[in-house]
């Protein structure tokens, strides 16, 4: 059995260990999850982004909190919130039937949450009972920014339908403006060159 563990740890300003949370993942059961990014709000609460398989326990303590994945053999993304001591508070998943990346997270002055990522086909930023569905452009991955309140409730989402653009990080400034860095590809023109071989008869001189 192969067990890979994700972890989250805290140290003081001198690097001295304070605490750590461990999230064990079992690859052979396709129940795995791993860290993507995290942020800390004004109250020192911690927001962890992760990828999750069919069944993952997002509570690192003695209790359990499972986010089931309704799509077999498909990885989806999730956000979970811990307090400053690493204790579990809540978790939420984002379900997409196709590609689904959760890349970076940031908090504003009011502890609202901004998440950037990409998806293909559709993605649900709500819950299974109260779905908030967004659709991508054609068959390509589209970028998203979604805003949640500190309890994980959806406020708004914005989709960029560009198949070559990818967010890498998001930063919120003191005025709550959002700044992004990312990568994109310029338009590429495929030129097919046909090479015509002209065969000339070879005269043989006797």
Short mmCIF file of C-alpha atoms in Angstrom, two decimals, residues 5-74:
data_model
loop_
_atom_site.label_atom_id
_atom_site.label_comp_id
_atom_site.label_asym_id
_atom_site.label_seq_id
_atom_site.Cartn_x
_atom_site.Cartn_y
_atom_site.Cartn_z
CA UNK A 5 0.73 12.47 3.10
CA UNK A 6 0.11 16.16 2.59
CA UNK A 7 0.93 18.36 5.55
CA UNK A 8 0.51 21.87 6.89
CA UNK A 9 2.90 23.10 9.58
CA UNK A 10 3.40 26.23 11.68
CA UNK A 11 6.63 27.61 13.18
CA UNK A 12 7.42 30.76 15.15
CA UNK A 13 9.50 33.71 13.87
CA UNK A 14 12.70 31.84 14.82
CA UNK A 15 11.69 28.73 12.92
CA UNK A 16 10.75 26.78 16.06
CA UNK A 17 8.06 24.17 15.44
CA UNK A 18 4.59 24.91 16.87
CA UNK A 19 2.22 22.38 15.27
CA UNK A 20 1.55 20.34 12.13
CA UNK A 21 -1.51 18.83 10.46
CA UNK A 22 -1.21 15.72 8.31
CA UNK A 23 -3.60 14.63 5.57
CA UNK A 24 -2.88 10.99 4.57
CA UNK A 25 -3.77 9.99 1.01
CA UNK A 26 -4.15 6.48 -0.38
CA UNK A 27 -3.29 6.34 -4.06
CA UNK A 28 -4.28 2.74 -4.62
CA UNK A 29 -7.87 3.49 -3.56
CA UNK A 30 -8.01 6.59 -5.74
CA UNK A 31 -8.98 8.59 -2.67
CA UNK A 32 -5.99 10.89 -2.80
CA UNK A 33 -5.75 14.59 -2.15
CA UNK A 34 -2.81 16.94 -2.08
CA UNK A 35 -2.12 20.58 -1.30
CA UNK A 36 -2.23 23.26 -3.97
CA UNK A 37 -1.89 26.56 -2.06
CA UNK A 38 -2.97 28.31 1.14
CA UNK A 39 -3.60 31.75 2.64
CA UNK A 40 -4.04 33.33 6.07
CA UNK A 41 -6.65 35.95 6.97
CA UNK A 42 -6.55 38.81 9.49
CA UNK A 43 -7.58 36.49 12.34
CA UNK A 44 -4.82 33.99 11.45
CA UNK A 45 -7.31 31.46 10.10
CA UNK A 46 -5.83 29.25 7.40
CA UNK A 47 -7.43 28.45 4.04
CA UNK A 48 -6.06 25.36 2.30
CA UNK A 49 -6.59 24.51 -1.37
CA UNK A 50 -6.36 20.85 -2.32
CA UNK A 51 -7.18 18.27 -4.96
CA UNK A 52 -9.40 15.40 -3.91
CA UNK A 53 -10.38 12.02 -5.27
CA UNK A 54 -13.45 9.92 -4.54
CA UNK A 55 -13.35 10.29 -0.75
CA UNK A 56 -11.10 12.44 1.41
CA UNK A 57 -11.11 13.34 5.09
CA UNK A 58 -10.30 17.05 5.27
CA UNK A 59 -10.37 17.19 9.07
CA UNK A 60 -6.80 16.59 10.35
CA UNK A 61 -8.07 16.04 13.90
CA UNK A 62 -9.68 12.98 15.50
CA UNK A 63 -13.03 13.74 13.85
CA UNK A 64 -13.76 13.27 10.15
CA UNK A 65 -15.18 15.48 7.43
CA UNK A 66 -15.61 13.85 4.03
CA UNK A 67 -16.18 15.56 0.71
CA UNK A 68 -17.46 12.87 -1.63
CA UNK A 69 -16.80 13.11 -5.35
CA UNK A 70 -19.85 12.09 -7.42
CA UNK A 71 -17.73 11.44 -10.52
CA UNK A 72 -15.83 8.11 -10.31
CA UNK A 73 -12.06 8.22 -10.93
CA UNK A 74 -12.10 12.00 -11.24
#
